[in-house]
Amino acid sequence: MGLARRIIPCLDVKNGETVKGTNFVNLRSAGDPVELGKAYSRIGADELVFLDITASFEERKTFTDMVTRVAQEINIPFTVGGGINELSDVERLLYAGADKVSVNSAALRRPQLIEEIATRFGSQVCVCAIDARNDADGWNCYLKGGRERTERGLFEWAHEVQERGAGEILFTSMDHDGVKQGYACEALARLADELSIPIIASGGAGKKEHFRDVFVNGHADAALAASVFHFGEIPIPELKEYLHNEGINVRL
């Protein structure tokens, strides 16, 4: 059956609280990130991702303190991202207790950052997040939380990310984010088939079948979701039981 597929709640953190939006806008509160993290750890999430979505300088101390508190409370791996621009940022977050870091805009601006993180801390620490949209001319990567289009195509950038030493890719389809109509399975399958590093799918979970589809049709190694978990629409134990019954290898 291969490696167990992972279920990963994602917590977008702004001013110390978890928020969730649709297509990267219209944010609403979803609770305390440390308490949510504890609850997810307890009910069977395989990993967690915490993203500081307003990683301005003043917010960083708040976020680092939160990472320390999370590390004290949970016993599953967690990744943190947002505002990571140099090795000192990585060091600060790993020292606070994170297992991995996620880089996105900074890596697009300066791809050598991926190599620096992988060389210094190991590939397993470096998750490269890619936010992309399927525009009229194909899949393109976006910066700054989806606000600014780049000249990089999704697939060529994903290949470069792997070559530079990233341990995983976290791919978010901006078209699918928060609309709960299913993941971008076609693009995910192409990424998974062309690359050898794990692909984490993000953007589009609305019902349990979408998770089945992203593993079966999208060939993803892990599925990340936010609002369906935060607002209790899909309980993780129920989801894993469903996936197990569908013949998908998950940790129960």
mmCIF file of N, CA and C in Angstrom, residues 18-80:
data_model
loop_
_atom_site.group_PDB
_atom_site.id
_atom_site.type_symbol
_atom_site.label_atom_id
_atom_site.label_comp_id
_atom_site.label_asym_id
_atom_site.label_seq_id
_atom_site.Cartn_x
_atom_site.Cartn_y
_atom_site.Cartn_z
ATOM 1 N N THR A 18 -6.244 32.178 14.754
ATOM 2 C CA THR A 18 -6.404 31.439 13.504
ATOM 3 C C THR A 18 -7.514 32.090 12.692
ATOM 4 N N VAL A 19 -7.256 32.283 11.385
ATOM 5 C CA VAL A 19 -8.269 32.872 10.507
ATOM 6 C C VAL A 19 -8.405 32.010 9.255
ATOM 7 N N LYS A 20 -9.551 32.142 8.573
ATOM 8 C CA LYS A 20 -9.729 31.419 7.315
ATOM 9 C C LYS A 20 -10.517 32.271 6.354
ATOM 10 N N GLY A 21 -10.107 32.245 5.073
ATOM 11 C CA GLY A 21 -10.800 33.023 4.054
ATOM 12 C C GLY A 21 -11.180 32.180 2.854
ATOM 13 N N THR A 22 -11.602 32.847 1.767
ATOM 14 C CA THR A 22 -11.934 32.197 0.499
ATOM 15 C C THR A 22 -11.134 32.890 -0.597
ATOM 16 N N ASN A 23 -10.471 32.081 -1.445
ATOM 17 C CA ASN A 23 -9.605 32.626 -2.498
ATOM 18 C C ASN A 23 -8.622 33.663 -1.945
ATOM 19 N N PHE A 24 -8.133 33.401 -0.740
ATOM 20 C CA PHE A 24 -7.107 34.214 -0.080
ATOM 21 C C PHE A 24 -7.631 35.539 0.479
ATOM 22 N N VAL A 25 -8.962 35.754 0.482
ATOM 23 C CA VAL A 25 -9.502 36.994 1.072
ATOM 24 C C VAL A 25 -10.700 36.669 1.975
ATOM 25 N N ASN A 26 -11.348 37.705 2.521
ATOM 26 C CA ASN A 26 -12.523 37.556 3.394
ATOM 27 C C ASN A 26 -12.243 36.667 4.611
ATOM 28 N N LEU A 27 -11.305 37.108 5.426
ATOM 29 C CA LEU A 27 -10.882 36.296 6.565
ATOM 30 C C LEU A 27 -11.879 36.349 7.721
ATOM 31 N N ARG A 28 -12.095 35.188 8.363
ATOM 32 C CA ARG A 28 -12.895 35.168 9.598
ATOM 33 C C ARG A 28 -12.148 34.347 10.641
ATOM 34 N N SER A 29 -12.439 34.622 11.916
ATOM 35 C CA SER A 29 -11.697 33.982 12.998
ATOM 36 C C SER A 29 -12.097 32.521 13.184
ATOM 37 N N ALA A 30 -11.104 31.691 13.497
ATOM 38 C CA ALA A 30 -11.377 30.270 13.739
ATOM 39 C C ALA A 30 -10.798 29.798 15.074
ATOM 40 N N GLY A 31 -10.358 30.721 15.934
ATOM 41 C CA GLY A 31 -9.940 30.308 17.280
ATOM 42 C C GLY A 31 -8.456 30.411 17.576
ATOM 43 N N ASP A 32 -8.108 29.973 18.778
ATOM 44 C CA ASP A 32 -6.735 30.053 19.270
ATOM 45 C C ASP A 32 -5.872 28.961 18.628
ATOM 46 N N PRO A 33 -4.767 29.331 17.974
ATOM 47 C CA PRO A 33 -3.969 28.334 17.257
ATOM 48 C C PRO A 33 -3.379 27.254 18.154
ATOM 49 N N VAL A 34 -2.998 27.607 19.378
ATOM 50 C CA VAL A 34 -2.400 26.597 20.266
ATOM 51 C C VAL A 34 -3.457 25.579 20.690
ATOM 52 N N GLU A 35 -4.641 26.068 21.054
ATOM 53 C CA GLU A 35 -5.722 25.166 21.451
ATOM 54 C C GLU A 35 -6.172 24.286 20.286
ATOM 55 N N LEU A 36 -6.268 24.893 19.101
ATOM 56 C CA LEU A 36 -6.637 24.109 17.919
ATOM 57 C C LEU A 36 -5.577 23.041 17.630
ATOM 58 N N GLY A 37 -4.310 23.442 17.714
ATOM 59 C CA GLY A 37 -3.215 22.500 17.484
ATOM 60 C C GLY A 37 -3.274 21.316 18.438
ATOM 61 N N LYS A 38 -3.531 21.606 19.698
ATOM 62 C CA LYS A 38 -3.662 20.545 20.713
ATOM 63 C C LYS A 38 -4.798 19.587 20.348
ATOM 64 N N ALA A 39 -5.936 20.161 19.976
ATOM 65 C CA ALA A 39 -7.100 19.341 19.637
ATOM 66 C C ALA A 39 -6.802 18.453 18.431
ATOM 67 N N TYR A 40 -6.162 19.028 17.413
ATOM 68 C CA TYR A 40 -5.840 18.243 16.222
ATOM 69 C C TYR A 40 -4.856 17.121 16.534
ATOM 70 N N SER A 41 -3.885 17.425 17.356
ATOM 71 C CA SER A 41 -2.900 16.417 17.750
ATOM 72 C C SER A 41 -3.598 15.253 18.450
ATOM 73 N N ARG A 42 -4.579 15.587 19.268
ATOM 74 C CA ARG A 42 -5.294 14.584 20.064
ATOM 75 C C ARG A 42 -6.199 13.692 19.207
ATOM 76 N N ILE A 43 -6.796 14.255 18.138
ATOM 77 C CA ILE A 43 -7.794 13.473 17.393
ATOM 78 C C ILE A 43 -7.253 12.806 16.129
ATOM 79 N N GLY A 44 -5.933 12.867 15.928
ATOM 80 C CA GLY A 44 -5.373 12.049 14.856
ATOM 81 C C GLY A 44 -4.846 12.753 13.628
ATOM 82 N N ALA A 45 -4.682 14.084 13.668
ATOM 83 C CA ALA A 45 -3.991 14.747 12.548
ATOM 84 C C ALA A 45 -2.571 14.201 12.479
ATOM 85 N N ASP A 46 -2.038 14.055 11.278
ATOM 86 C CA ASP A 46 -0.687 13.496 11.130
ATOM 87 C C ASP A 46 0.388 14.557 11.300
ATOM 88 N N GLU A 47 0.085 15.761 10.868
ATOM 89 C CA GLU A 47 1.002 16.892 10.985
ATOM 90 C C GLU A 47 0.156 18.151 11.033
ATOM 91 N N LEU A 48 0.795 19.275 11.320
ATOM 92 C CA LEU A 48 0.121 20.569 11.287
ATOM 93 C C LEU A 48 0.982 21.561 10.520
ATOM 94 N N VAL A 49 0.324 22.543 9.923
ATOM 95 C CA VAL A 49 1.039 23.659 9.298
ATOM 96 C C VAL A 49 0.485 24.948 9.901
ATOM 97 N N PHE A 50 1.384 25.804 10.380
ATOM 98 C CA PHE A 50 1.008 27.124 10.897
ATOM 99 C C PHE A 50 1.635 28.181 9.988
ATOM 100 N N LEU A 51 0.803 29.059 9.438
ATOM 101 C CA LEU A 51 1.321 30.104 8.557
ATOM 102 C C LEU A 51 1.040 31.476 9.142
ATOM 103 N N ASP A 52 2.096 32.253 9.306
ATOM 104 C CA ASP A 52 1.967 33.638 9.764
ATOM 105 C C ASP A 52 1.622 34.465 8.535
ATOM 106 N N ILE A 53 0.342 34.774 8.359
ATOM 107 C CA ILE A 53 -0.077 35.363 7.077
ATOM 108 C C ILE A 53 0.139 36.872 7.019
ATOM 109 N N THR A 54 0.495 37.479 8.138
ATOM 110 C CA THR A 54 0.864 38.902 8.100
ATOM 111 C C THR A 54 2.218 39.039 8.780
ATOM 112 N N ALA A 55 3.218 38.422 8.158
ATOM 113 C CA ALA A 55 4.515 38.289 8.825
ATOM 114 C C ALA A 55 5.323 39.578 8.800
ATOM 115 N N SER A 56 4.696 40.670 9.184
ATOM 116 C CA SER A 56 5.457 41.905 9.305
ATOM 117 C C SER A 56 6.346 41.808 10.541
ATOM 118 N N PHE A 57 7.311 42.653 10.606
ATOM 119 C CA PHE A 57 8.341 42.556 11.653
ATOM 120 C C PHE A 57 7.745 42.508 13.056
ATOM 121 N N GLU A 58 6.739 43.342 13.329
ATOM 122 C CA GLU A 58 6.169 43.419 14.684
ATOM 123 C C GLU A 58 5.480 42.121 15.081
ATOM 124 N N GLU A 59 4.897 41.438 14.076
ATOM 125 C CA GLU A 59 4.134 40.218 14.381
ATOM 126 C C GLU A 59 5.041 39.028 14.675
ATOM 127 N N ARG A 60 6.301 39.126 14.271
ATOM 128 C CA ARG A 60 7.152 37.936 14.343
ATOM 129 C C ARG A 60 7.352 37.423 15.753
ATOM 130 N N LYS A 61 7.473 38.343 16.701
ATOM 131 C CA LYS A 61 7.684 37.912 18.076
ATOM 132 C C LYS A 61 6.462 37.147 18.585
ATOM 133 N N THR A 62 5.268 37.668 18.277
ATOM 134 C CA THR A 62 4.018 37.001 18.653
ATOM 135 C C THR A 62 3.990 35.589 18.091
ATOM 136 N N PHE A 63 4.355 35.480 16.793
ATOM 137 C CA PHE A 63 4.300 34.183 16.115
ATOM 138 C C PHE A 63 5.331 33.213 16.695
ATOM 139 N N THR A 64 6.543 33.696 16.954
ATOM 140 C CA THR A 64 7.590 32.833 17.526
ATOM 141 C C THR A 64 7.172 32.321 18.904
ATOM 142 N N ASP A 65 6.584 33.198 19.704
ATOM 143 C CA ASP A 65 6.085 32.765 21.017
ATOM 144 C C ASP A 65 5.016 31.689 20.874
ATOM 145 N N MET A 66 4.157 31.848 19.865
ATOM 146 C CA MET A 66 3.118 30.847 19.619
ATOM 147 C C MET A 66 3.741 29.500 19.238
ATOM 148 N N VAL A 67 4.780 29.529 18.397
ATOM 149 C CA VAL A 67 5.468 28.293 17.985
ATOM 150 C C VAL A 67 6.013 27.556 19.215
ATOM 151 N N THR A 68 6.600 28.302 20.135
ATOM 152 C CA THR A 68 7.121 27.701 21.370
ATOM 153 C C THR A 68 5.999 27.040 22.155
ATOM 154 N N ARG A 69 4.859 27.720 22.256
ATOM 155 C CA ARG A 69 3.734 27.169 23.005
ATOM 156 C C ARG A 69 3.167 25.925 22.324
ATOM 157 N N VAL A 70 3.097 25.956 20.995
ATOM 158 C CA VAL A 70 2.607 24.792 20.244
ATOM 159 C C VAL A 70 3.518 23.589 20.487
ATOM 160 N N ALA A 71 4.832 23.821 20.391
ATOM 161 C CA ALA A 71 5.799 22.728 20.561
ATOM 162 C C ALA A 71 5.676 22.066 21.934
ATOM 163 N N GLN A 72 5.296 22.838 22.929
ATOM 164 C CA GLN A 72 5.146 22.293 24.283
ATOM 165 C C GLN A 72 3.872 21.461 24.423
ATOM 166 N N GLU A 73 2.911 21.698 23.536
ATOM 167 C CA GLU A 73 1.583 21.099 23.713
ATOM 168 C C GLU A 73 1.266 19.927 22.788
ATOM 169 N N ILE A 74 1.994 19.784 21.676
ATOM 170 C CA ILE A 74 1.615 18.729 20.725
ATOM 171 C C ILE A 74 2.748 17.719 20.533
ATOM 172 N N ASN A 75 2.372 16.554 20.002
ATOM 173 C CA ASN A 75 3.374 15.492 19.824
ATOM 174 C C ASN A 75 3.403 14.980 18.385
ATOM 175 N N ILE A 76 2.988 15.826 17.445
ATOM 176 C CA ILE A 76 3.093 15.480 16.024
ATOM 177 C C ILE A 76 3.953 16.543 15.334
ATOM 178 N N PRO A 77 4.547 16.211 14.173
ATOM 179 C CA PRO A 77 5.397 17.192 13.500
ATOM 180 C C PRO A 77 4.598 18.413 13.060
ATOM 181 N N PHE A 78 5.230 19.587 13.114
ATOM 182 C CA PHE A 78 4.559 20.758 12.561
ATOM 183 C C PHE A 78 5.524 21.658 11.808
ATOM 184 N N THR A 79 4.955 22.265 10.771
ATOM 185 C CA THR A 79 5.683 23.147 9.851
ATOM 186 C C THR A 79 5.218 24.574 10.091
ATOM 187 N N VAL A 80 6.133 25.515 10.013
ATOM 188 C CA VAL A 80 5.746 26.920 10.136
ATOM 189 C C VAL A 80 6.258 27.708 8.944
#
